[in-house]
Coordinates of C-alpha atoms in Angstrom, one line a residue:
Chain A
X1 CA -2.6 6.1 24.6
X2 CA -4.9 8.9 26.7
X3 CA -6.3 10.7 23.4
X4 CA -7.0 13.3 26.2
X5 CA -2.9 14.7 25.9
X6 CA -1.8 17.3 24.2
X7 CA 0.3 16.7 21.0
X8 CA 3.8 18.3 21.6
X9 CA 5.7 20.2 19.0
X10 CA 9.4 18.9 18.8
X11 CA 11.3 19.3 15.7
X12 CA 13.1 15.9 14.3
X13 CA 16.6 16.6 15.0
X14 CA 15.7 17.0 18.6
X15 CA 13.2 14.0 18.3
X16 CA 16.1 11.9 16.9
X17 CA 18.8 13.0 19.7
X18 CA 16.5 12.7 21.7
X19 CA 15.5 8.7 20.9
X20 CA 19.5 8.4 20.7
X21 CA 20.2 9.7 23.9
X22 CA 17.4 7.4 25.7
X23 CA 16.1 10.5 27.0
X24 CA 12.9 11.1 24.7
X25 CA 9.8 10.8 26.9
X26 CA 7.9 7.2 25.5
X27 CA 4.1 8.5 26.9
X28 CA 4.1 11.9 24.9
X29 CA 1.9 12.3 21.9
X30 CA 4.3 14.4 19.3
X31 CA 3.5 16.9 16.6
X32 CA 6.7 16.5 14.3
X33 CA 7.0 19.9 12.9
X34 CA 9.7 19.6 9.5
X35 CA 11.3 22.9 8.6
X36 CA 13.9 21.8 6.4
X37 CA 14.2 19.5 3.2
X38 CA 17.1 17.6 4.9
X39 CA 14.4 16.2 7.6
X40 CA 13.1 14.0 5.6
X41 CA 15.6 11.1 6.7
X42 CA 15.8 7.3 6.8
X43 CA 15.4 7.6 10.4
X44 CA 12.9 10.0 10.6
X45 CA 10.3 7.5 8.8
X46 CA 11.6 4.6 10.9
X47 CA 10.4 7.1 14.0
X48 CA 7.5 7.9 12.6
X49 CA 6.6 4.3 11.3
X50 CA 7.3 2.9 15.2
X51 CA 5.8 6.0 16.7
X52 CA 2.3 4.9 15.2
X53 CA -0.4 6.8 16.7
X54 CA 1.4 9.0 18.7
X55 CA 2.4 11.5 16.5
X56 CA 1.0 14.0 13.7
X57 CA 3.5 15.9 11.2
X58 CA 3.2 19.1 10.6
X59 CA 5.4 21.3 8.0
X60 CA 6.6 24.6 8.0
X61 CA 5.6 27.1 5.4
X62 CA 9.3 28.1 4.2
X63 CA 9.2 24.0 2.8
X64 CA 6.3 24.8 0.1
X65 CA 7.4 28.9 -0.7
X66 CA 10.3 27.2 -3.6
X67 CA 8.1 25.1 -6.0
X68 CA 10.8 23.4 -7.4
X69 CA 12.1 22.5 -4.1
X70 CA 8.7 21.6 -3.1
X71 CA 8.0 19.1 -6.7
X72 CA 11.2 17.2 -4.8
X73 CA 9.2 17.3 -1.7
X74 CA 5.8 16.2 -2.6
X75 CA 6.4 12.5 -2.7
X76 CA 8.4 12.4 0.6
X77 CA 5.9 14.1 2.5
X78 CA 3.5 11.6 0.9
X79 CA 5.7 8.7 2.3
X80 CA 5.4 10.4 6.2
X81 CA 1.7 11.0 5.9
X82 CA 1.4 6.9 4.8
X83 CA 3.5 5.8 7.7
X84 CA 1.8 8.5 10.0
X85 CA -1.7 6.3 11.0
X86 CA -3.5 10.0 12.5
X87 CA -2.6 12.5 9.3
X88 CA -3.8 9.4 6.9
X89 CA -6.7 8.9 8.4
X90 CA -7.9 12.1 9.9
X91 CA -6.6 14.0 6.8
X92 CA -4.8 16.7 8.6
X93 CA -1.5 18.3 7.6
X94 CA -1.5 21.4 9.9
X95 CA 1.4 24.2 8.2
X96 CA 2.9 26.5 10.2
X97 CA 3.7 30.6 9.1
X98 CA 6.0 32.6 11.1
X99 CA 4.5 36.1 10.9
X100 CA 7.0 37.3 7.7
X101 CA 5.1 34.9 5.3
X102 CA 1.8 35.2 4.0
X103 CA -0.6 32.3 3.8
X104 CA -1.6 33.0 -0.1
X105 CA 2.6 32.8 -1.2
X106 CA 3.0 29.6 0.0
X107 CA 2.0 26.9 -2.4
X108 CA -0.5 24.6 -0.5
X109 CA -2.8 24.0 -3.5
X110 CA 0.4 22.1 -5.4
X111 CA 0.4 20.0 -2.2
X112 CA -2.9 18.9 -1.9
X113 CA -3.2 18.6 -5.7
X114 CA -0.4 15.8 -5.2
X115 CA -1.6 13.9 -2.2
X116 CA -5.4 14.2 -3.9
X117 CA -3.4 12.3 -7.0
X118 CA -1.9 9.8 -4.6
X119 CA -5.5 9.0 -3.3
X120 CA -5.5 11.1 -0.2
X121 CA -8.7 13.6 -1.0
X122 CA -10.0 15.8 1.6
X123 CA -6.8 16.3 3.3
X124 CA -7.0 19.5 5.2
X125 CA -4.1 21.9 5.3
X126 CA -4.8 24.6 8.1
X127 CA -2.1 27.2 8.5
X128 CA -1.2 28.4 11.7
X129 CA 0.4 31.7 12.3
X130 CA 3.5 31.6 14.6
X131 CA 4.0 35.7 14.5
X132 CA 5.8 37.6 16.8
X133 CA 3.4 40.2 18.0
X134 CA 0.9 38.3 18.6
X135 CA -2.4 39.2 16.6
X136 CA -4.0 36.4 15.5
X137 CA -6.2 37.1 12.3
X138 CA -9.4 35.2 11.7
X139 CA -8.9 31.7 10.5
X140 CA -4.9 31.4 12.0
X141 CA -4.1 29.6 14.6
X142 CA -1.1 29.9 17.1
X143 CA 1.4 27.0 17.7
X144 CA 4.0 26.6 20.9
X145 CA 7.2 25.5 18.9
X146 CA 11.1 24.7 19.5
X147 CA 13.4 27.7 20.8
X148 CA 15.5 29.2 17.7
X149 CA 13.9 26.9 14.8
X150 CA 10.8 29.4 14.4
X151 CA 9.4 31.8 16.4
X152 CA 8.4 30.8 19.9
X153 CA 4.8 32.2 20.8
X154 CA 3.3 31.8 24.1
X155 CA -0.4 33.0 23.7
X156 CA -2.8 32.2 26.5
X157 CA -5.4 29.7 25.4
X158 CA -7.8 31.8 26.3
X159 CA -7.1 34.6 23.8
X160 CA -6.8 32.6 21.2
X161 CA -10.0 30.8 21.3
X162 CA -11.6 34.3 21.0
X163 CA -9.5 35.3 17.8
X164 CA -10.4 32.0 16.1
X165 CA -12.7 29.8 15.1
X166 CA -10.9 26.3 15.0
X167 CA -8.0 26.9 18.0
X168 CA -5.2 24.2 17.4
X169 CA -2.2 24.9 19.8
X170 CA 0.9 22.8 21.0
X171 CA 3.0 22.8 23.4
X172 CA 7.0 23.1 22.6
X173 CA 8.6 19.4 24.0
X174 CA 11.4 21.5 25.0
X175 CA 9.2 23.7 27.5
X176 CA 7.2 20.6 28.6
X177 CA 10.4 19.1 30.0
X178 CA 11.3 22.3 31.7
X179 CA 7.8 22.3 33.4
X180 CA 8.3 19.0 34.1
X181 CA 11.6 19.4 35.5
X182 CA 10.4 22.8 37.4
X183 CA 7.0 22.2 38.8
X184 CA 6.2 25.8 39.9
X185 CA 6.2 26.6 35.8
X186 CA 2.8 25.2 35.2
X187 CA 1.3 27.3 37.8
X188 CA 3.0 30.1 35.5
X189 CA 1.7 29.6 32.2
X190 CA -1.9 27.9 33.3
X191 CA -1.0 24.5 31.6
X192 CA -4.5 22.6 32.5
X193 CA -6.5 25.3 30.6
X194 CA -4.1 24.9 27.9
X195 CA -5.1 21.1 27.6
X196 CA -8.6 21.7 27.7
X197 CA -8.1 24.0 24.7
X198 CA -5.7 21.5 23.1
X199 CA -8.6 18.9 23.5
X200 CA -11.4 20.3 22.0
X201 CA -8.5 20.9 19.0
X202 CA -5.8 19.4 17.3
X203 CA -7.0 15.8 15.6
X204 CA -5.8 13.9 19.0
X205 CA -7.0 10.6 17.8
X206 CA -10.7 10.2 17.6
X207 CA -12.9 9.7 20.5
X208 CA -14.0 6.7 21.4
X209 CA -17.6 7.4 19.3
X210 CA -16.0 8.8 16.2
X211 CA -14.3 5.7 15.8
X212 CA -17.1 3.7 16.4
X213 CA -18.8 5.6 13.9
X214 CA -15.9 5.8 11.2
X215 CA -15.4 1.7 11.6
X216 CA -19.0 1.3 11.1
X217 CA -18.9 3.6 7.7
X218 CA -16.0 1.5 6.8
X219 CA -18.0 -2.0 7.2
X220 CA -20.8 -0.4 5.5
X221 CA -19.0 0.1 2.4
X222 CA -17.3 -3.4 3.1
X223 CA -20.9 -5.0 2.7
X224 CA -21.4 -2.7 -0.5
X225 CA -18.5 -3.8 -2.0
X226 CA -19.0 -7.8 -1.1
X227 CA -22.6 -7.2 -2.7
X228 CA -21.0 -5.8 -5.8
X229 CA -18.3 -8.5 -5.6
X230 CA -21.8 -11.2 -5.7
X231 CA -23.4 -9.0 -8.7
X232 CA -20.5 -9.1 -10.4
X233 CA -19.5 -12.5 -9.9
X234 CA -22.5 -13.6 -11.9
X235 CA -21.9 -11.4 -14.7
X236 CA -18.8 -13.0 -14.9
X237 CA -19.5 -16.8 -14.6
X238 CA -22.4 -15.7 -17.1
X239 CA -19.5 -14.6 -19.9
X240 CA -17.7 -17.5 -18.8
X241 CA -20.4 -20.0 -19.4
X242 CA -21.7 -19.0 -22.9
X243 CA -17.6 -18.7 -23.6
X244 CA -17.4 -22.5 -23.1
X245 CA -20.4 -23.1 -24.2
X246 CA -19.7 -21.6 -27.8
X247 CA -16.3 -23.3 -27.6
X248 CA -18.1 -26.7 -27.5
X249 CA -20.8 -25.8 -30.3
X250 CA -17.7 -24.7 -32.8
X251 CA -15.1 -27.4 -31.5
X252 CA -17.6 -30.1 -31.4
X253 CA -20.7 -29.8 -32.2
X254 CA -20.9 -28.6 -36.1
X255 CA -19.1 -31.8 -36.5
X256 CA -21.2 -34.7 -38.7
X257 CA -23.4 -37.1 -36.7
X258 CA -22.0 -40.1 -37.9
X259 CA -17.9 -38.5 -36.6
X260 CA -20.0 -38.1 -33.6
X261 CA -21.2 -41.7 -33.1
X262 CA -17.5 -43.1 -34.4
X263 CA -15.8 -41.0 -31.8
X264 CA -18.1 -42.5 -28.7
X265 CA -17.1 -46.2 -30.6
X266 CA -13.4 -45.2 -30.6
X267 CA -14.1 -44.4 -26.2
X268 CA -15.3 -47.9 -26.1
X269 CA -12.1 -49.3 -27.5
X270 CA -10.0 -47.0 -25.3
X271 CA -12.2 -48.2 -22.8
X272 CA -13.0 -44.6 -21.4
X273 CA -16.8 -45.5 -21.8
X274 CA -18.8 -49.0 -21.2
X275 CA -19.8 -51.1 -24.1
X276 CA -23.1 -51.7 -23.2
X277 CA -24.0 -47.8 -23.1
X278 CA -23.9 -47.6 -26.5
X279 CA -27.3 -49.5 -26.7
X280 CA -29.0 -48.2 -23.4
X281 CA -29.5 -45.4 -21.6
X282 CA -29.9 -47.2 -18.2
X283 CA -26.2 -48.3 -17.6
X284 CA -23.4 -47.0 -16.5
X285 CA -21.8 -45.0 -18.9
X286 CA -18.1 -43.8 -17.5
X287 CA -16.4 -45.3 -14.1
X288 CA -16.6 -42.8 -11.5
Chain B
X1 CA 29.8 -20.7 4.3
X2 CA 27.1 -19.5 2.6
X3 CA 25.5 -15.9 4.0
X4 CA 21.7 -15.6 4.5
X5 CA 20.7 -13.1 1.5
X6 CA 18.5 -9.8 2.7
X7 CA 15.0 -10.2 1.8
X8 CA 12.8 -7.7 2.0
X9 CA 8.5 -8.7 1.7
X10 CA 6.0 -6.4 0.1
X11 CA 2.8 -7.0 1.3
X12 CA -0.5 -5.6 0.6
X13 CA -3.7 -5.9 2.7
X14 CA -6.8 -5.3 1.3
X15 CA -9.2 -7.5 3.5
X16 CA -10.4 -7.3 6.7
X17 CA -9.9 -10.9 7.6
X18 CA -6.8 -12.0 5.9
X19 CA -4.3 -10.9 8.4
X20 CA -4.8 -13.6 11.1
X21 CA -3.4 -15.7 8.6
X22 CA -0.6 -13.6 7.4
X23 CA 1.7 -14.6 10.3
X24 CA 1.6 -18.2 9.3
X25 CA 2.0 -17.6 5.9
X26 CA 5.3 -15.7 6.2
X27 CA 6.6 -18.0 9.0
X28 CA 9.2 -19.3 6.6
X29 CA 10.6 -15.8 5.7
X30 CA 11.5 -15.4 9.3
X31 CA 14.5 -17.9 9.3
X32 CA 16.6 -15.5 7.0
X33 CA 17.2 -11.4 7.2
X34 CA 14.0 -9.9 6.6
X35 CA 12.9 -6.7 6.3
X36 CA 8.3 -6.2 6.0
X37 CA 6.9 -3.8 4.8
X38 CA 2.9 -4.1 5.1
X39 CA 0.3 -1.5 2.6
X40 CA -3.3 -1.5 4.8
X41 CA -6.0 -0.1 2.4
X42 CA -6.9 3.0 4.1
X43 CA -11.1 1.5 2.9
X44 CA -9.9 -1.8 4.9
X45 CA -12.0 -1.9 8.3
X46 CA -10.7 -2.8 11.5
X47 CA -7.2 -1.4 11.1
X48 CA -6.0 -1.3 14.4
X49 CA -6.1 -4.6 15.3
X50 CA -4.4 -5.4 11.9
X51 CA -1.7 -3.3 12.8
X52 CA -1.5 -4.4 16.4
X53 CA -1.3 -8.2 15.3
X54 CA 1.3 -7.6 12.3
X55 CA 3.8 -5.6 14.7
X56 CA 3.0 -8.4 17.5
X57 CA 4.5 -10.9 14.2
X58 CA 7.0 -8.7 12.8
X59 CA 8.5 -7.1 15.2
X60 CA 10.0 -3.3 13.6
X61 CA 7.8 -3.7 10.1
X62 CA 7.0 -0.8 8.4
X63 CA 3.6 -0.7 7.7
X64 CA 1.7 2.2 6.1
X65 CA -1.8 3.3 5.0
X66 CA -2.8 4.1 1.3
X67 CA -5.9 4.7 -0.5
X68 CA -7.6 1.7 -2.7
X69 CA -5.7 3.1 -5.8
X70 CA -3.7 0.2 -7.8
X71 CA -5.5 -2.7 -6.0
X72 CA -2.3 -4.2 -4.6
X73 CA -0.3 -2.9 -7.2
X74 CA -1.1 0.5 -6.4
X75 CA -0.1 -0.8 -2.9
X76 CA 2.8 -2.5 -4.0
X77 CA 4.3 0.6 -5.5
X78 CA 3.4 3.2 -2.3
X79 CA 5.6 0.2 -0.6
X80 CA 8.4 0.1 -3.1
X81 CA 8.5 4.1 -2.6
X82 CA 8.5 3.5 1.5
X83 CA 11.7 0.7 0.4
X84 CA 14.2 3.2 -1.5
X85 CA 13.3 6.2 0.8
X86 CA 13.9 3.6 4.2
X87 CA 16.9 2.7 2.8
X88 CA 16.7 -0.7 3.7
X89 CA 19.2 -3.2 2.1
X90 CA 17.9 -6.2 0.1
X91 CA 19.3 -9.1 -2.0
X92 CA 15.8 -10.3 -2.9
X93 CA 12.6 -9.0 -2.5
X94 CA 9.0 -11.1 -2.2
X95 CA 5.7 -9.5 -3.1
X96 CA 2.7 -10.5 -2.2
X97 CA -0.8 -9.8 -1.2
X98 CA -4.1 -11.2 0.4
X99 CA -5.9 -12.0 -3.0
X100 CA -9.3 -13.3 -2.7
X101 CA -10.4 -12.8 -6.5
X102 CA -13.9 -13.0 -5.1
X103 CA -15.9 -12.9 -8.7
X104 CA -13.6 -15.7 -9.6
X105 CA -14.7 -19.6 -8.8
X106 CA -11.5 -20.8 -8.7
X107 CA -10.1 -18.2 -6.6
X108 CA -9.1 -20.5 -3.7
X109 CA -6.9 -22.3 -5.3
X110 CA -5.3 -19.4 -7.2
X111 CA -4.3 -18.0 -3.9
X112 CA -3.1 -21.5 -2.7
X113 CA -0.7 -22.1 -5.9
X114 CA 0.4 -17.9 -5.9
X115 CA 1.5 -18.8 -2.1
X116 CA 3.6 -22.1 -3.3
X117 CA 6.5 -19.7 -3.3
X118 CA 7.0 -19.5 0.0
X119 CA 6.5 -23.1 1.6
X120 CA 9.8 -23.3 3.6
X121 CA 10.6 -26.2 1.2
X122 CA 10.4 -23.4 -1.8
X123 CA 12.1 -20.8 0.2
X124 CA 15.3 -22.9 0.2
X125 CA 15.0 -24.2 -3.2
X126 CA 14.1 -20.0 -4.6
X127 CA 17.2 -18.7 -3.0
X128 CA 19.8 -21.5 -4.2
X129 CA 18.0 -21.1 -8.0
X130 CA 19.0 -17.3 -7.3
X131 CA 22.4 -17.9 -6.1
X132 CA 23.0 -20.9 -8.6
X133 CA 22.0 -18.8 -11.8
X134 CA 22.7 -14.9 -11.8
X135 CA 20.1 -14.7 -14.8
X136 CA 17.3 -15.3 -13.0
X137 CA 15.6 -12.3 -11.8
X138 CA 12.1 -13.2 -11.6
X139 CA 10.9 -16.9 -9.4
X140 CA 6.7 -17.4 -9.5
X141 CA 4.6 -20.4 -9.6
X142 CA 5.3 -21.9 -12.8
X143 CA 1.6 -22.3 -13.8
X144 CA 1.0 -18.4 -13.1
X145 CA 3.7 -17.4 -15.8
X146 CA 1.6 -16.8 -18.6
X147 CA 2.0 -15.2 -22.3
X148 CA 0.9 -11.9 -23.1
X149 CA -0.8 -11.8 -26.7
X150 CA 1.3 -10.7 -29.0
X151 CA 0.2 -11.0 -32.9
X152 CA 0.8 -8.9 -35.8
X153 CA 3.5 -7.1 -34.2
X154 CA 1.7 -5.5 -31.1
X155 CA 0.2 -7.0 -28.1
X156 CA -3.4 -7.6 -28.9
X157 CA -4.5 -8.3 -25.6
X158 CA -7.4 -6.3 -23.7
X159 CA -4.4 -4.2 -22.3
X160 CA -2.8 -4.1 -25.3
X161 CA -3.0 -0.4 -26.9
X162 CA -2.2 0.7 -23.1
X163 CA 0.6 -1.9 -22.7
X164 CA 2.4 0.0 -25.8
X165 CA 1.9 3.3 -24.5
X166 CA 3.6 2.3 -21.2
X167 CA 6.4 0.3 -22.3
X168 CA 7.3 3.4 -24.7
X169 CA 6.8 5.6 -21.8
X170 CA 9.1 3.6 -19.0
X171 CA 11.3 2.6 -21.6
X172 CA 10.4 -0.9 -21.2
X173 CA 11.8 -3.6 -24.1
X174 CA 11.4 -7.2 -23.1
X175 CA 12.5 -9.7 -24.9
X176 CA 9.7 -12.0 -23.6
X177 CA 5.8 -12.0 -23.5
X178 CA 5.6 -13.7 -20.5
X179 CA 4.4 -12.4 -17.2
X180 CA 3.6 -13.7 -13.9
X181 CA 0.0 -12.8 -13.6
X182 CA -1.0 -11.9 -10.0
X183 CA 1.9 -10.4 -8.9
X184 CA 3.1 -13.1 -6.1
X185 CA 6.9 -13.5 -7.0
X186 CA 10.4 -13.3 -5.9
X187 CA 12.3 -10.7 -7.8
X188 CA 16.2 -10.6 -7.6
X189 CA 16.1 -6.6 -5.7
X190 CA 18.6 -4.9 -7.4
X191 CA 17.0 -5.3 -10.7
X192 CA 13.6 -4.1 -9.4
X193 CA 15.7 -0.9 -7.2
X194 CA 17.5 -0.2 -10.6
X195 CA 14.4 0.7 -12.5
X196 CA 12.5 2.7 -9.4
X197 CA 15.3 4.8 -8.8
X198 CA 14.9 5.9 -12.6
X199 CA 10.8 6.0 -12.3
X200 CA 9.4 7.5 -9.2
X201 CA 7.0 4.6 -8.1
X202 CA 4.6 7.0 -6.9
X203 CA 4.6 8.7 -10.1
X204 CA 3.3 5.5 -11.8
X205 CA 1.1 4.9 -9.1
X206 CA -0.6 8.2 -9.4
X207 CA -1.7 6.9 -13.2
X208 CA -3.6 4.0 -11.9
X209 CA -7.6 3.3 -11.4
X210 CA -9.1 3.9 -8.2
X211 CA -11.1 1.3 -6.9
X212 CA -11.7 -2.4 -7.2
X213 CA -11.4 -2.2 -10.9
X214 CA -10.9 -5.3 -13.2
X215 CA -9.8 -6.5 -16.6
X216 CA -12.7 -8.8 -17.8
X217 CA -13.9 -6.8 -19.6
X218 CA -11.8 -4.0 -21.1
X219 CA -7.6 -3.0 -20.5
X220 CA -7.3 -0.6 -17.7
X221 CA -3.6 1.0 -16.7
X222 CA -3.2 -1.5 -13.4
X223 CA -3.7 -4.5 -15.1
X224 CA -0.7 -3.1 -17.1
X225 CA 1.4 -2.7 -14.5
X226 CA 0.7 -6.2 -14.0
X227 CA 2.8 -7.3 -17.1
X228 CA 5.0 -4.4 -16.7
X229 CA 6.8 -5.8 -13.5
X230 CA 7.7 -8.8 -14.6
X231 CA 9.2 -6.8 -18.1
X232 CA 11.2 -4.4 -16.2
X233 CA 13.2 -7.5 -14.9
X234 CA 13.4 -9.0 -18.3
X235 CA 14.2 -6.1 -20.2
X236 CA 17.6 -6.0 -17.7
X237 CA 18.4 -9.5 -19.7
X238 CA 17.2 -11.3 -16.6
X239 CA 14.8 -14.3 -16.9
X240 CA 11.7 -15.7 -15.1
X241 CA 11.7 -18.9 -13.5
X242 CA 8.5 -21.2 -12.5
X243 CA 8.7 -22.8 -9.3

């Protein structure tokens, strides 16, 4: 997939009708934005799971405000992020406000406490403001998403990247397919500067050199861990050596000379030894 | 006529090289209804072409990425979890995983003998043992069934004193000792479904050792977990069978 495309927001009832209706568009990269505990479906994960690399979730701030709802929560979302190949490797979980919520009332710490417990450390939550009137403040981002499910917001790239330091921005799928359906739109809302902002943002798979570069971390800790596996093997073989060899000095060794030598005649008469090795060292003493 | 049971197979990857083999391996499993489900260490290099090559095999697997948390039972449970929230349907499920044991000299041929379990010969023979005796619930290589110490009243293993915490905890009380160490066996699914409904796998995962730890030389909470899933089919009244 071109890592150069934007990531389109699309909410999973649409995504599901959508994939039902043999309409969904198969080449779009998707930003699966969950707004309601009764998302989290069967078929959702079976999307996700088939959708690979194509997709990121995202999760709307109303699904962490309720803590007990959220504790319900916390291992689903774990179970999308595992079967989403970009959020558990990148370590991105982008949440989305819509201008009525503040970010410090919504309970991403309880979130990233569970995932850090499940393994996932250094996931990154960044909230993104979907308000209405469209100020931006510092560290917020603004999102494109679906018609009537939050808040749609249609900032000029432009603007935004002036508000913020780290600009994320979707588009809605809903408005892609109208552009796509109406050419003249795109000349309306200046789409191709909207991807150029889009690219320089959102996680959109690595590029090319950042994979190189994570693959190669990953085979250098590969090689530490073989070398450990080598260090460790000794220590082991070590223990497992003086373990037989203490085994033999208690099981056989303490016993008598004389049982010893009785016990090597009593081979010879099972014939598990040679006779004539009892009286030299230079024949063959057990049959191959 | 007899139907084909469900099976569902839990696999977890952990090496880089061990999935250009998995294909073969599970060949048998793919004359019946099977459901995979593949764990990738997230540490595990090389994912994509591990992914690519297990959804060229299994076509529609589920496969997902977790950290090295568990070893593979850490990944066996994130994959349990992935099972009851898919809701996929299975008579009998398989676990497995790419062992390598690599501190171990004999770890070839443990691998070889955990793997006897699904020769298409085996496969056959597993599911009739199943069909043929409703009180099995647990099918491994027979030589991999061991006994946990038990003397004095109280296991007196390495993993003892964490052993009695967990079984308290889970509610655990198996009749037997014995366990299938490695964690390569066939496991009648309902039993298994039963208890993980009650325990949130990912809550007992979230208890285990990060890393590649081990049990030579003291208990750890994984190597528990080891025991404890051949006990939670036990302490249903169900029995394990060697193959």
């Amino acid at each position: 997939m071109n890592s150069t495309l934007p990531y389109y927001s699309i909410r999973p009832s649409l995504l599901i009708q959508e994939i039902k209706d043999g309409s969904f568009f198969n080449n779009y990269k998707l930003n699966i934005i969950l707004g309601h505990e009764a998302e989290f479906t069967p078929q959702l994960y079976s999307i996700v799971n088939k959708l690979g690399n194509k997709c990121i979730i995202s999760l709307s701030a109303h699904l962490l405000k309720d803590l007990a709802k959220l504790q319900h929560l916390l291992p689903e979302i774990y179970t999308l992020l595992a079967l989403n190949k970009i959020s558990a490797e990148k370590r991105v979980l982008p949440v989305l406000i819509d201008g009525r919520e503040q970010p410090q009332f919504i309970n991403i710490e309880v979130l990233q406490n569970y995932l850090i417990k499940q393994g996932l450390t250094g996931i990154q939550l960044p909230v993104f403001n979907c308000s209405e009137n469209g100020l931006q403040t510092v560290d917020d981002c603004s999102l494109f998403v679906v018609k009537d499910q939050l808040k749609e917001v249609q900032y000029a790239g432009s603007e935004m990247l002036s508000n913020s330091g780290m600009v994320n921005i979707t588009f809605s799928y809903e408005l892609i397919k109208e552009i796509e359906i109406n050419e003249p739109l795109i000349n309306n809302i200046n789409d191709f500067e909207r991807y150029r902002v889009i690219n320089s943002a959102i996680p959109s798979g690595n590029t090319h050199e950042e994979e190189l570069n994570w693959e190669l971390e990953l085979w250098k800790r590969r090689t530490g861990l073989y070398k450990e596996f080598l260090s460790l093997s000794k220590h082991i073989q070590e223990q497992e050596y003086y373990d037989l060899h203490n085994w033999y000095k208690n099981e056989y060794e303490i016993l008598p000379l004389w049982y010893k030598r009785f016990g090597h005649i009593i081979k010879v008469i099972m014939g598990k030894r040679s006779f004539k090795s009892l009286f030299s060292d230079k024949v063959k003493k057990y049959r191959d | 006529m007899e139907t084909k049971p469900k099976i569902a197979v839990l696999y977890h990857l952990f090496y880089e090289d061990t999935f250009v083999n998995v294909g073969r391996e599970l060949q048998p499993l793919l004359d019946f209804e099977t459901c995979f489900l593949f764990n990738i260490c997230e540490d595990t290099p090389g994912k994509k072409s591990i992914v690519a090559a297990l959804q060229n095999e299994f076509p529609g697997c589920y496969i997902i990425f977790t950290s090295n948390k568990g070893k593979d039972i850490g990944g066996k449970l994130a994959l349990l979890n992935l099972f009851l929230r898919s809701k996929e349907e299975a008579d009998l499920m398989v676990f497995l995983h790419d062992k390598k044991s690599l501190q171990a000299l004999k770890s070839s041929r443990w691998k070889k003998d955990l793997l006897k379990i699904i020769t298409p010969e085996n496969c056959k023979k597993i599911i009739r043992m199943f069909r043929e005796n409703k009180d099995t619930g647990l099918i491994a290589t027979k030589e991999y069934i061991i006994e946990e110490p038990f003397t004095e009243g109280k296991f007196s293993g390495k993993n003892g004193i964490m052993l009695e915490r967990l079984l308290q905890q889970y509610e655990v009380s198996s009749p037997v000792n014995s366990f299938v160490a490695g964690t390569m066996f066939w496991v009648r699914a309902k039993a298994m479904i039963d208890f993980f409904l009650q325990h949130d796998p990912l809550e007992v995962r979230m208890d285990l050792e990060d890393g590649n730890i081990l049990d030579n030389f003291s208990g750890t909470i994984t190597h528990s977990w080891e025991r404890i899933l051949s006990w939670v089919i036990t302490s249903q009244g169900y029995s394990i069978k060697g193959i």
